[in-house]
Amino acid sequence: MDIHQSSSYRSGRFRIHLVFGGAFVGLASGLISVLYRYTLGKLDTVRNLMYSQVSLGKGALMLAGFLLLAFLMHLLLNWAPLSGGSGIPQIRGELLGRADMETTPTLISKFFGGAMGAFTGLTLGREGPSIQLGGALAKMMSDRIKATEMERRYLITAGASAGLAAAFNAPLAGALFALEELHKSFSHFFVVPCIVASVLANFVSFSILGMEPAFSFPMHEMLPVSYFWVPVSIGVLGGVLGSLFNKGLLLFSQNMKKLPVPRYLIIFIAMVLVFVVGLYSPLLLGGGHSLIERLATKPAAPTALVVYFAIRLLLVWTGYGSGAQGGIFLPVLTLGALLGAFCHSIMMGGDAFYANFLYLGMAAILSSVVQAPLLSILLVSEMSGTMMQMISVTTTAVVAYLVAQALRNAPIYESLYDNMFTKDDPIIDSGFTMQYFFVPGDADYVDIPLERLTIPHHPLIASVKREDISFTPNKDTILKEGDELLLLTKEQYLEDLSHFFGDVE
């Protein structure tokens, strides 16, 4: 067997391992994500009953219980420091060698800490935690089967994509999330395992919870082309409000932890705020799924929608800023639905295209907050159960993205990652690892000999694959669009190399 045949054989065997690994990871991650989603749904019901008749004595008892839960969440966070917040920056840090999650503590803290926060009404979502649960479980499985470092990274990515797929019943968006947000690369080495894991996780979700989209209200009618000003207007507003959301979230995240009180009291402060709001309207609490469903069947007045938006905005900022276990994905979509309902009330009125406006609002704010328009388009399309609104949804998402760019609004998960893993933090160093990088067509190092490139940390380029032919490069090798590079480097250099090779914006 010559060197090309040997390389091709190893590459094929590697792909097979990833496909079967992605299948097992998808089933396991789907199960834990569905269990988490089911648990939070039941806790939402219990919480609404708890708020239905609140007397003075019952209110005092509830606050005492919240204080106890805040303390337990604090203990879990001490046990698993990387389990706070959404979990998406932590998975990114794990893939880049800047974090090393202890899987068992992280799984327990994320699941039960997130459940406790949901029970009290913290306006945090299930999707970020589902992503981290899926990624942590994939890491645990990788360790058990003694996967290589390279296989482990791809399986963690697949587990994370499966978590989102199960949380939203959106398998394509789950796979795209892994590509657009975690790796920011479209190498087929992890496209296939991510798709396999996401589809199987969605299969688990459909089997247990039923074959329904994430939301029960579809878009029955297409928005006419003559209404092009509607998605443009919503996109502009979504871009501005999404930028405001990001700035506020970062401000609260950075400053609440500086308060001169223990962390459990900071979490308790956020719980007190949701308690006060819950006395007014329990529907405004939690991730927001019930609020979106209520908006779809019972539109509110414009003034009420503005008040709801402001309240939810403050609660998300304080809830996430407290460091509690919970994400922002669903709360962001809820803000988008409120924006869509408001725009419909002042632009249209009546019932015409009302559901369209709700979904357009979701796509607008999500695109502005996450700075991933393609993910926003696909996720909203899968959640609504139709691809027929692609023109209007795409217009809204792209306009919101452009507005956010004009306002210099950084992607929220990139900002949270930077805050969590600063350059001054110690980097996990567990030796050398092999990593694939994909050469994009617009890279500034294309068509330049390797000897003229200043690649950070001087990694060993073990092989270059071009059109199904693998070869060992030399100093005169010129990289081309579509090349797949296999690098040998230290884990702490992965982030810098990802920036250089164009995987990170």
PDB file of N, CA, C and O in Angstrom, residues 52-119:
ATOM      1  N   SER A  52     -50.339  31.227  41.284  1.00  0.00           N
ATOM      2  CA  SER A  52     -51.757  31.504  41.045  1.00  0.00           C
ATOM      3  C   SER A  52     -52.440  32.131  42.246  1.00  0.00           C
ATOM      4  O   SER A  52     -53.312  32.991  42.105  1.00  0.00           O
ATOM      5  N   GLN A  53     -52.065  31.722  43.446  1.00  0.00           N
ATOM      6  CA  GLN A  53     -52.665  32.280  44.666  1.00  0.00           C
ATOM      7  C   GLN A  53     -51.559  32.502  45.695  1.00  0.00           C
ATOM      8  O   GLN A  53     -51.204  31.594  46.445  1.00  0.00           O
ATOM      9  N   VAL A  54     -51.009  33.694  45.687  1.00  0.00           N
ATOM     10  CA  VAL A  54     -49.893  34.009  46.580  1.00  0.00           C
ATOM     11  C   VAL A  54     -50.385  34.920  47.704  1.00  0.00           C
ATOM     12  O   VAL A  54     -50.765  36.058  47.472  1.00  0.00           O
ATOM     13  N   SER A  55     -50.376  34.402  48.913  1.00  0.00           N
ATOM     14  CA  SER A  55     -50.687  35.201  50.103  1.00  0.00           C
ATOM     15  C   SER A  55     -49.388  35.725  50.693  1.00  0.00           C
ATOM     16  O   SER A  55     -48.286  35.399  50.229  1.00  0.00           O
ATOM     17  N   LEU A  56     -49.503  36.541  51.730  1.00  0.00           N
ATOM     18  CA  LEU A  56     -48.310  37.097  52.367  1.00  0.00           C
ATOM     19  C   LEU A  56     -47.436  35.982  52.935  1.00  0.00           C
ATOM     20  O   LEU A  56     -46.218  35.957  52.732  1.00  0.00           O
ATOM     21  N   GLY A  57     -48.060  35.044  53.626  1.00  0.00           N
ATOM     22  CA  GLY A  57     -47.297  33.944  54.215  1.00  0.00           C
ATOM     23  C   GLY A  57     -46.704  33.034  53.165  1.00  0.00           C
ATOM     24  O   GLY A  57     -45.548  32.602  53.278  1.00  0.00           O
ATOM     25  N   LYS A  58     -47.484  32.753  52.119  1.00  0.00           N
ATOM     26  CA  LYS A  58     -46.989  31.886  51.044  1.00  0.00           C
ATOM     27  C   LYS A  58     -45.842  32.557  50.295  1.00  0.00           C
ATOM     28  O   LYS A  58     -44.865  31.901  49.905  1.00  0.00           O
ATOM     29  N   GLY A  59     -45.944  33.888  50.124  1.00  0.00           N
ATOM     30  CA  GLY A  59     -44.875  34.611  49.453  1.00  0.00           C
ATOM     31  C   GLY A  59     -43.578  34.559  50.238  1.00  0.00           C
ATOM     32  O   GLY A  59     -42.497  34.370  49.662  1.00  0.00           O
ATOM     33  N   ALA A  60     -43.671  34.718  51.565  1.00  0.00           N
ATOM     34  CA  ALA A  60     -42.473  34.651  52.409  1.00  0.00           C
ATOM     35  C   ALA A  60     -41.857  33.255  52.355  1.00  0.00           C
ATOM     36  O   ALA A  60     -40.623  33.106  52.310  1.00  0.00           O
ATOM     37  N   LEU A  61     -42.704  32.236  52.339  1.00  0.00           N
ATOM     38  CA  LEU A  61     -42.213  30.866  52.250  1.00  0.00           C
ATOM     39  C   LEU A  61     -41.534  30.617  50.906  1.00  0.00           C
ATOM     40  O   LEU A  61     -40.489  29.949  50.835  1.00  0.00           O
ATOM     41  N   MET A  62     -42.101  31.166  49.836  1.00  0.00           N
ATOM     42  CA  MET A  62     -41.494  31.019  48.512  1.00  0.00           C
ATOM     43  C   MET A  62     -40.104  31.665  48.465  1.00  0.00           C
ATOM     44  O   MET A  62     -39.150  31.083  47.954  1.00  0.00           O
ATOM     45  N   LEU A  63     -39.989  32.863  49.026  1.00  0.00           N
ATOM     46  CA  LEU A  63     -38.698  33.548  49.020  1.00  0.00           C
ATOM     47  C   LEU A  63     -37.664  32.778  49.835  1.00  0.00           C
ATOM     48  O   LEU A  63     -36.482  32.709  49.454  1.00  0.00           O
ATOM     49  N   ALA A  64     -38.094  32.206  50.954  1.00  0.00           N
ATOM     50  CA  ALA A  64     -37.169  31.394  51.754  1.00  0.00           C
ATOM     51  C   ALA A  64     -36.704  30.175  50.956  1.00  0.00           C
ATOM     52  O   ALA A  64     -35.525  29.801  50.989  1.00  0.00           O
ATOM     53  N   GLY A  65     -37.634  29.562  50.225  1.00  0.00           N
ATOM     54  CA  GLY A  65     -37.270  28.427  49.374  1.00  0.00           C
ATOM     55  C   GLY A  65     -36.335  28.835  48.254  1.00  0.00           C
ATOM     56  O   GLY A  65     -35.383  28.115  47.916  1.00  0.00           O
ATOM     57  N   PHE A  66     -36.576  30.025  47.680  1.00  0.00           N
ATOM     58  CA  PHE A  66     -35.701  30.524  46.614  1.00  0.00           C
ATOM     59  C   PHE A  66     -34.281  30.745  47.138  1.00  0.00           C
ATOM     60  O   PHE A  66     -33.297  30.460  46.437  1.00  0.00           O
ATOM     61  N   LEU A  67     -34.169  31.263  48.354  1.00  0.00           N
ATOM     62  CA  LEU A  67     -32.845  31.487  48.941  1.00  0.00           C
ATOM     63  C   LEU A  67     -32.107  30.157  49.103  1.00  0.00           C
ATOM     64  O   LEU A  67     -30.900  30.066  48.820  1.00  0.00           O
ATOM     65  N   LEU A  68     -32.831  29.135  49.526  1.00  0.00           N
ATOM     66  CA  LEU A  68     -32.215  27.815  49.661  1.00  0.00           C
ATOM     67  C   LEU A  68     -31.767  27.288  48.302  1.00  0.00           C
ATOM     68  O   LEU A  68     -30.655  26.759  48.166  1.00  0.00           O
ATOM     69  N   LEU A  69     -32.622  27.436  47.290  1.00  0.00           N
ATOM     70  CA  LEU A  69     -32.261  26.971  45.949  1.00  0.00           C
ATOM     71  C   LEU A  69     -31.059  27.749  45.400  1.00  0.00           C
ATOM     72  O   LEU A  69     -30.192  27.167  44.747  1.00  0.00           O
ATOM     73  N   ALA A  70     -31.017  29.053  45.665  1.00  0.00           N
ATOM     74  CA  ALA A  70     -29.868  29.855  45.223  1.00  0.00           C
ATOM     75  C   ALA A  70     -28.582  29.353  45.858  1.00  0.00           C
ATOM     76  O   ALA A  70     -27.530  29.291  45.202  1.00  0.00           O
ATOM     77  N   PHE A  71     -28.656  28.977  47.126  1.00  0.00           N
ATOM     78  CA  PHE A  71     -27.471  28.463  47.803  1.00  0.00           C
ATOM     79  C   PHE A  71     -27.049  27.109  47.220  1.00  0.00           C
ATOM     80  O   PHE A  71     -25.859  26.853  47.025  1.00  0.00           O
ATOM     81  N   LEU A  72     -28.026  26.244  46.915  1.00  0.00           N
ATOM     82  CA  LEU A  72     -27.703  24.952  46.307  1.00  0.00           C
ATOM     83  C   LEU A  72     -27.100  25.129  44.919  1.00  0.00           C
ATOM     84  O   LEU A  72     -26.151  24.428  44.549  1.00  0.00           O
ATOM     85  N   MET A  73     -27.623  26.082  44.139  1.00  0.00           N
ATOM     86  CA  MET A  73     -27.052  26.366  42.822  1.00  0.00           C
ATOM     87  C   MET A  73     -25.620  26.872  42.962  1.00  0.00           C
ATOM     88  O   MET A  73     -24.735  26.529  42.174  1.00  0.00           O
ATOM     89  N   HIS A  74     -25.394  27.684  43.978  1.00  0.00           N
ATOM     90  CA  HIS A  74     -24.050  28.187  44.262  1.00  0.00           C
ATOM     91  C   HIS A  74     -23.086  27.041  44.584  1.00  0.00           C
ATOM     92  O   HIS A  74     -21.944  27.022  44.094  1.00  0.00           O
ATOM     93  N   LEU A  75     -23.536  26.084  45.379  1.00  0.00           N
ATOM     94  CA  LEU A  75     -22.690  24.939  45.709  1.00  0.00           C
ATOM     95  C   LEU A  75     -22.373  24.116  44.459  1.00  0.00           C
ATOM     96  O   LEU A  75     -21.240  23.648  44.275  1.00  0.00           O
ATOM     97  N   LEU A  76     -23.356  23.943  43.595  1.00  0.00           N
ATOM     98  CA  LEU A  76     -23.132  23.201  42.357  1.00  0.00           C
ATOM     99  C   LEU A  76     -22.127  23.924  41.467  1.00  0.00           C
ATOM    100  O   LEU A  76     -21.280  23.302  40.820  1.00  0.00           O
ATOM    101  N   LEU A  77     -22.211  25.246  41.425  1.00  0.00           N
ATOM    102  CA  LEU A  77     -21.275  26.024  40.621  1.00  0.00           C
ATOM    103  C   LEU A  77     -19.858  25.959  41.185  1.00  0.00           C
ATOM    104  O   LEU A  77     -18.878  25.982  40.435  1.00  0.00           O
ATOM    105  N   ASN A  78     -19.751  25.882  42.503  1.00  0.00           N
ATOM    106  CA  ASN A  78     -18.423  25.699  43.109  1.00  0.00           C
ATOM    107  C   ASN A  78     -17.845  24.332  42.740  1.00  0.00           C
ATOM    108  O   ASN A  78     -16.636  24.191  42.526  1.00  0.00           O
ATOM    109  N   TRP A  79     -18.720  23.330  42.672  1.00  0.00           N
ATOM    110  CA  TRP A  79     -18.294  21.966  42.342  1.00  0.00           C
ATOM    111  C   TRP A  79     -17.931  21.844  40.872  1.00  0.00           C
ATOM    112  O   TRP A  79     -16.978  21.137  40.506  1.00  0.00           O
ATOM    113  N   ALA A  80     -18.681  22.539  40.023  1.00  0.00           N
ATOM    114  CA  ALA A  80     -18.447  22.489  38.570  1.00  0.00           C
ATOM    115  C   ALA A  80     -18.386  23.919  38.051  1.00  0.00           C
ATOM    116  O   ALA A  80     -19.382  24.458  37.553  1.00  0.00           O
ATOM    117  N   PRO A  81     -17.237  24.588  38.143  1.00  0.00           N
ATOM    118  CA  PRO A  81     -17.128  26.010  37.790  1.00  0.00           C
ATOM    119  C   PRO A  81     -17.506  26.325  36.347  1.00  0.00           C
ATOM    120  O   PRO A  81     -17.904  27.452  36.050  1.00  0.00           O
ATOM    121  N   LEU A  82     -17.374  25.355  35.442  1.00  0.00           N
ATOM    122  CA  LEU A  82     -17.676  25.612  34.032  1.00  0.00           C
ATOM    123  C   LEU A  82     -19.131  25.309  33.670  1.00  0.00           C
ATOM    124  O   LEU A  82     -19.471  25.228  32.490  1.00  0.00           O
ATOM    125  N   SER A  83     -19.987  25.166  34.671  1.00  0.00           N
ATOM    126  CA  SER A  83     -21.395  24.825  34.395  1.00  0.00           C
ATOM    127  C   SER A  83     -22.304  26.038  34.424  1.00  0.00           C
ATOM    128  O   SER A  83     -23.503  25.917  34.174  1.00  0.00           O
ATOM    129  N   GLY A  84     -21.785  27.227  34.727  1.00  0.00           N
ATOM    130  CA  GLY A  84     -22.624  28.413  34.791  1.00  0.00           C
ATOM    131  C   GLY A  84     -22.960  28.962  33.420  1.00  0.00           C
ATOM    132  O   GLY A  84     -22.334  28.621  32.406  1.00  0.00           O
ATOM    133  N   GLY A  85     -23.946  29.837  33.369  1.00  0.00           N
ATOM    134  CA  GLY A  85     -24.315  30.478  32.114  1.00  0.00           C
ATOM    135  C   GLY A  85     -24.903  29.522  31.102  1.00  0.00           C
ATOM    136  O   GLY A  85     -25.481  28.485  31.443  1.00  0.00           O
ATOM    137  N   SER A  86     -24.734  29.860  29.826  1.00  0.00           N
ATOM    138  CA  SER A  86     -25.380  29.072  28.776  1.00  0.00           C
ATOM    139  C   SER A  86     -24.660  27.760  28.500  1.00  0.00           C
ATOM    140  O   SER A  86     -25.274  26.760  28.175  1.00  0.00           O
ATOM    141  N   GLY A  87     -23.331  27.774  28.589  1.00  0.00           N
ATOM    142  CA  GLY A  87     -22.554  26.567  28.291  1.00  0.00           C
ATOM    143  C   GLY A  87     -21.925  26.584  26.915  1.00  0.00           C
ATOM    144  O   GLY A  87     -21.003  25.814  26.639  1.00  0.00           O
ATOM    145  N   ILE A  88     -22.378  27.463  26.040  1.00  0.00           N
ATOM    146  CA  ILE A  88     -21.824  27.516  24.688  1.00  0.00           C
ATOM    147  C   ILE A  88     -20.378  28.024  24.685  1.00  0.00           C
ATOM    148  O   ILE A  88     -19.523  27.434  24.022  1.00  0.00           O
ATOM    149  N   PRO A  89     -20.058  29.103  25.421  1.00  0.00           N
ATOM    150  CA  PRO A  89     -18.641  29.509  25.469  1.00  0.00           C
ATOM    151  C   PRO A  89     -17.743  28.414  26.050  1.00  0.00           C
ATOM    152  O   PRO A  89     -16.587  28.262  25.631  1.00  0.00           O
ATOM    153  N   GLN A  90     -18.272  27.646  27.007  1.00  0.00           N
ATOM    154  CA  GLN A  90     -17.474  26.569  27.613  1.00  0.00           C
ATOM    155  C   GLN A  90     -17.162  25.475  26.594  1.00  0.00           C
ATOM    156  O   GLN A  90     -16.052  24.932  26.574  1.00  0.00           O
ATOM    157  N   ILE A  91     -18.141  25.116  25.770  1.00  0.00           N
ATOM    158  CA  ILE A  91     -17.906  24.110  24.733  1.00  0.00           C
ATOM    159  C   ILE A  91     -16.883  24.629  23.728  1.00  0.00           C
ATOM    160  O   ILE A  91     -15.978  23.896  23.298  1.00  0.00           O
ATOM    161  N   ARG A  92     -16.991  25.892  23.376  1.00  0.00           N
ATOM    162  CA  ARG A  92     -16.003  26.501  22.475  1.00  0.00           C
ATOM    163  C   ARG A  92     -14.608  26.442  23.101  1.00  0.00           C
ATOM    164  O   ARG A  92     -13.625  26.108  22.432  1.00  0.00           O
ATOM    165  N   GLY A  93     -14.518  26.769  24.400  1.00  0.00           N
ATOM    166  CA  GLY A  93     -13.239  26.700  25.088  1.00  0.00           C
ATOM    167  C   GLY A  93     -12.683  25.288  25.143  1.00  0.00           C
ATOM    168  O   GLY A  93     -11.477  25.073  25.017  1.00  0.00           O
ATOM    169  N   GLU A  94     -13.565  24.306  25.305  1.00  0.00           N
ATOM    170  CA  GLU A  94     -13.145  22.906  25.318  1.00  0.00           C
ATOM    171  C   GLU A  94     -12.548  22.507  23.972  1.00  0.00           C
ATOM    172  O   GLU A  94     -11.511  21.832  23.903  1.00  0.00           O
ATOM    173  N   LEU A  95     -13.167  22.938  22.899  1.00  0.00           N
ATOM    174  CA  LEU A  95     -12.694  22.578  21.568  1.00  0.00           C
ATOM    175  C   LEU A  95     -11.372  23.255  21.220  1.00  0.00           C
ATOM    176  O   LEU A  95     -10.601  22.736  20.417  1.00  0.00           O
ATOM    177  N   LEU A  96     -11.119  24.415  21.831  1.00  0.00           N
ATOM    178  CA  LEU A  96      -9.897  25.150  21.539  1.00  0.00           C
ATOM    179  C   LEU A  96      -8.812  24.915  22.577  1.00  0.00           C
ATOM    180  O   LEU A  96      -7.779  25.576  22.563  1.00  0.00           O
ATOM    181  N   GLY A  97      -9.049  23.994  23.487  1.00  0.00           N
ATOM    182  CA  GLY A  97      -8.030  23.650  24.453  1.00  0.00           C
ATOM    183  C   GLY A  97      -7.869  24.635  25.590  1.00  0.00           C
ATOM    184  O   GLY A  97      -6.888  24.582  26.337  1.00  0.00           O
ATOM    185  N   ARG A  98      -8.843  25.529  25.774  1.00  0.00           N
ATOM    186  CA  ARG A  98      -8.757  26.508  26.857  1.00  0.00           C
ATOM    187  C   ARG A  98      -9.596  26.106  28.061  1.00  0.00           C
ATOM    188  O   ARG A  98      -9.650  26.838  29.062  1.00  0.00           O
ATOM    189  N   ALA A  99     -10.286  25.007  27.982  1.00  0.00           N
ATOM    190  CA  ALA A  99     -11.110  24.529  29.096  1.00  0.00           C
ATOM    191  C   ALA A  99     -11.032  23.013  29.154  1.00  0.00           C
ATOM    192  O   ALA A  99     -10.738  22.357  28.152  1.00  0.00           O
ATOM    193  N   ASP A 100     -11.296  22.486  30.321  1.00  0.00           N
ATOM    194  CA  ASP A 100     -11.313  21.038  30.504  1.00  0.00           C
ATOM    195  C   ASP A 100     -12.448  20.696  31.469  1.00  0.00           C
ATOM    196  O   ASP A 100     -12.266  20.659  32.683  1.00  0.00           O
ATOM    197  N   MET A 101     -13.642  20.507  30.900  1.00  0.00           N
ATOM    198  CA  MET A 101     -14.814  20.222  31.726  1.00  0.00           C
ATOM    199  C   MET A 101     -14.671  18.890  32.446  1.00  0.00           C
ATOM    200  O   MET A 101     -14.300  17.882  31.822  1.00  0.00           O
ATOM    201  N   GLU A 102     -14.977  18.884  33.723  1.00  0.00           N
ATOM    202  CA  GLU A 102     -15.162  17.620  34.435  1.00  0.00           C
ATOM    203  C   GLU A 102     -16.579  17.165  34.130  1.00  0.00           C
ATOM    204  O   GLU A 102     -17.545  17.791  34.577  1.00  0.00           O
ATOM    205  N   THR A 103     -16.706  16.093  33.393  1.00  0.00           N
ATOM    206  CA  THR A 103     -17.995  15.768  32.787  1.00  0.00           C
ATOM    207  C   THR A 103     -19.101  15.482  33.804  1.00  0.00           C
ATOM    208  O   THR A 103     -20.199  16.030  33.697  1.00  0.00           O
ATOM    209  N   THR A 104     -18.828  14.640  34.776  1.00  0.00           N
ATOM    210  CA  THR A 104     -19.890  14.274  35.724  1.00  0.00           C
ATOM    211  C   THR A 104     -20.378  15.475  36.533  1.00  0.00           C
ATOM    212  O   THR A 104     -21.591  15.730  36.596  1.00  0.00           O
ATOM    213  N   PRO A 105     -19.492  16.256  37.171  1.00  0.00           N
ATOM    214  CA  PRO A 105     -19.974  17.446  37.881  1.00  0.00           C
ATOM    215  C   PRO A 105     -20.702  18.425  36.972  1.00  0.00           C
ATOM    216  O   PRO A 105     -21.720  19.012  37.367  1.00  0.00           O
ATOM    217  N   THR A 106     -20.193  18.609  35.741  1.00  0.00           N
ATOM    218  CA  THR A 106     -20.818  19.560  34.823  1.00  0.00           C
ATOM    219  C   THR A 106     -22.225  19.105  34.444  1.00  0.00           C
ATOM    220  O   THR A 106     -23.172  19.910  34.417  1.00  0.00           O
ATOM    221  N   LEU A 107     -22.387  17.820  34.142  1.00  0.00           N
ATOM    222  CA  LEU A 107     -23.705  17.301  33.783  1.00  0.00           C
ATOM    223  C   LEU A 107     -24.698  17.474  34.931  1.00  0.00           C
ATOM    224  O   LEU A 107     -25.834  17.920  34.731  1.00  0.00           O
ATOM    225  N   ILE A 108     -24.276  17.135  36.138  1.00  0.00           N
ATOM    226  CA  ILE A 108     -25.172  17.217  37.299  1.00  0.00           C
ATOM    227  C   ILE A 108     -25.513  18.673  37.610  1.00  0.00           C
ATOM    228  O   ILE A 108     -26.682  19.028  37.831  1.00  0.00           O
ATOM    229  N   SER A 109     -24.497  19.536  37.631  1.00  0.00           N
ATOM    230  CA  SER A 109     -24.730  20.933  37.960  1.00  0.00           C
ATOM    231  C   SER A 109     -25.600  21.613  36.912  1.00  0.00           C
ATOM    232  O   SER A 109     -26.511  22.382  37.249  1.00  0.00           O
ATOM    233  N   LYS A 110     -25.323  21.339  35.641  1.00  0.00           N
ATOM    234  CA  LYS A 110     -26.083  21.990  34.581  1.00  0.00           C
ATOM    235  C   LYS A 110     -27.544  21.559  34.615  1.00  0.00           C
ATOM    236  O   LYS A 110     -28.455  22.390  34.492  1.00  0.00           O
ATOM    237  N   PHE A 111     -27.764  20.271  34.786  1.00  0.00           N
ATOM    238  CA  PHE A 111     -29.134  19.745  34.754  1.00  0.00           C
ATOM    239  C   PHE A 111     -29.931  20.231  35.959  1.00  0.00           C
ATOM    240  O   PHE A 111     -30.989  20.851  35.815  1.00  0.00           O
ATOM    241  N   PHE A 112     -29.425  19.964  37.147  1.00  0.00           N
ATOM    242  CA  PHE A 112     -30.202  20.280  38.347  1.00  0.00           C
ATOM    243  C   PHE A 112     -30.157  21.772  38.684  1.00  0.00           C
ATOM    244  O   PHE A 112     -31.153  22.327  39.167  1.00  0.00           O
ATOM    245  N   GLY A 113     -29.011  22.431  38.422  1.00  0.00           N
ATOM    246  CA  GLY A 113     -28.958  23.872  38.642  1.00  0.00           C
ATOM    247  C   GLY A 113     -29.898  24.606  37.704  1.00  0.00           C
ATOM    248  O   GLY A 113     -30.616  25.527  38.108  1.00  0.00           O
ATOM    249  N   GLY A 114     -29.918  24.185  36.424  1.00  0.00           N
ATOM    250  CA  GLY A 114     -30.838  24.790  35.473  1.00  0.00           C
ATOM    251  C   GLY A 114     -32.290  24.537  35.844  1.00  0.00           C
ATOM    252  O   GLY A 114     -33.149  25.410  35.685  1.00  0.00           O
ATOM    253  N   ALA A 115     -32.574  23.340  36.361  1.00  0.00           N
ATOM    254  CA  ALA A 115     -33.944  23.015  36.779  1.00  0.00           C
ATOM    255  C   ALA A 115     -34.373  23.883  37.965  1.00  0.00           C
ATOM    256  O   ALA A 115     -35.510  24.366  38.019  1.00  0.00           O
ATOM    257  N   MET A 116     -33.462  24.087  38.913  1.00  0.00           N
ATOM    258  CA  MET A 116     -33.788  24.934  40.069  1.00  0.00           C
ATOM    259  C   MET A 116     -34.064  26.370  39.625  1.00  0.00           C
ATOM    260  O   MET A 116     -35.022  27.005  40.088  1.00  0.00           O
ATOM    261  N   GLY A 117     -33.233  26.885  38.723  1.00  0.00           N
ATOM    262  CA  GLY A 117     -33.448  28.236  38.231  1.00  0.00           C
ATOM    263  C   GLY A 117     -34.768  28.363  37.488  1.00  0.00           C
ATOM    264  O   GLY A 117     -35.490  29.349  37.643  1.00  0.00           O
ATOM    265  N   ALA A 118     -35.105  27.353  36.686  1.00  0.00           N
ATOM    266  CA  ALA A 118     -36.375  27.371  35.950  1.00  0.00           C
ATOM    267  C   ALA A 118     -37.557  27.332  36.897  1.00  0.00           C
ATOM    268  O   ALA A 118     -38.575  27.995  36.673  1.00  0.00           O
ATOM    269  N   PHE A 119     -37.431  26.570  37.980  1.00  0.00           N
ATOM    270  CA  PHE A 119     -38.529  26.470  38.957  1.00  0.00           C
ATOM    271  C   PHE A 119     -38.821  27.829  39.597  1.00  0.00           C
ATOM    272  O   PHE A 119     -39.978  28.185  39.813  1.00  0.00           O
TER     273      PHE A 119
END
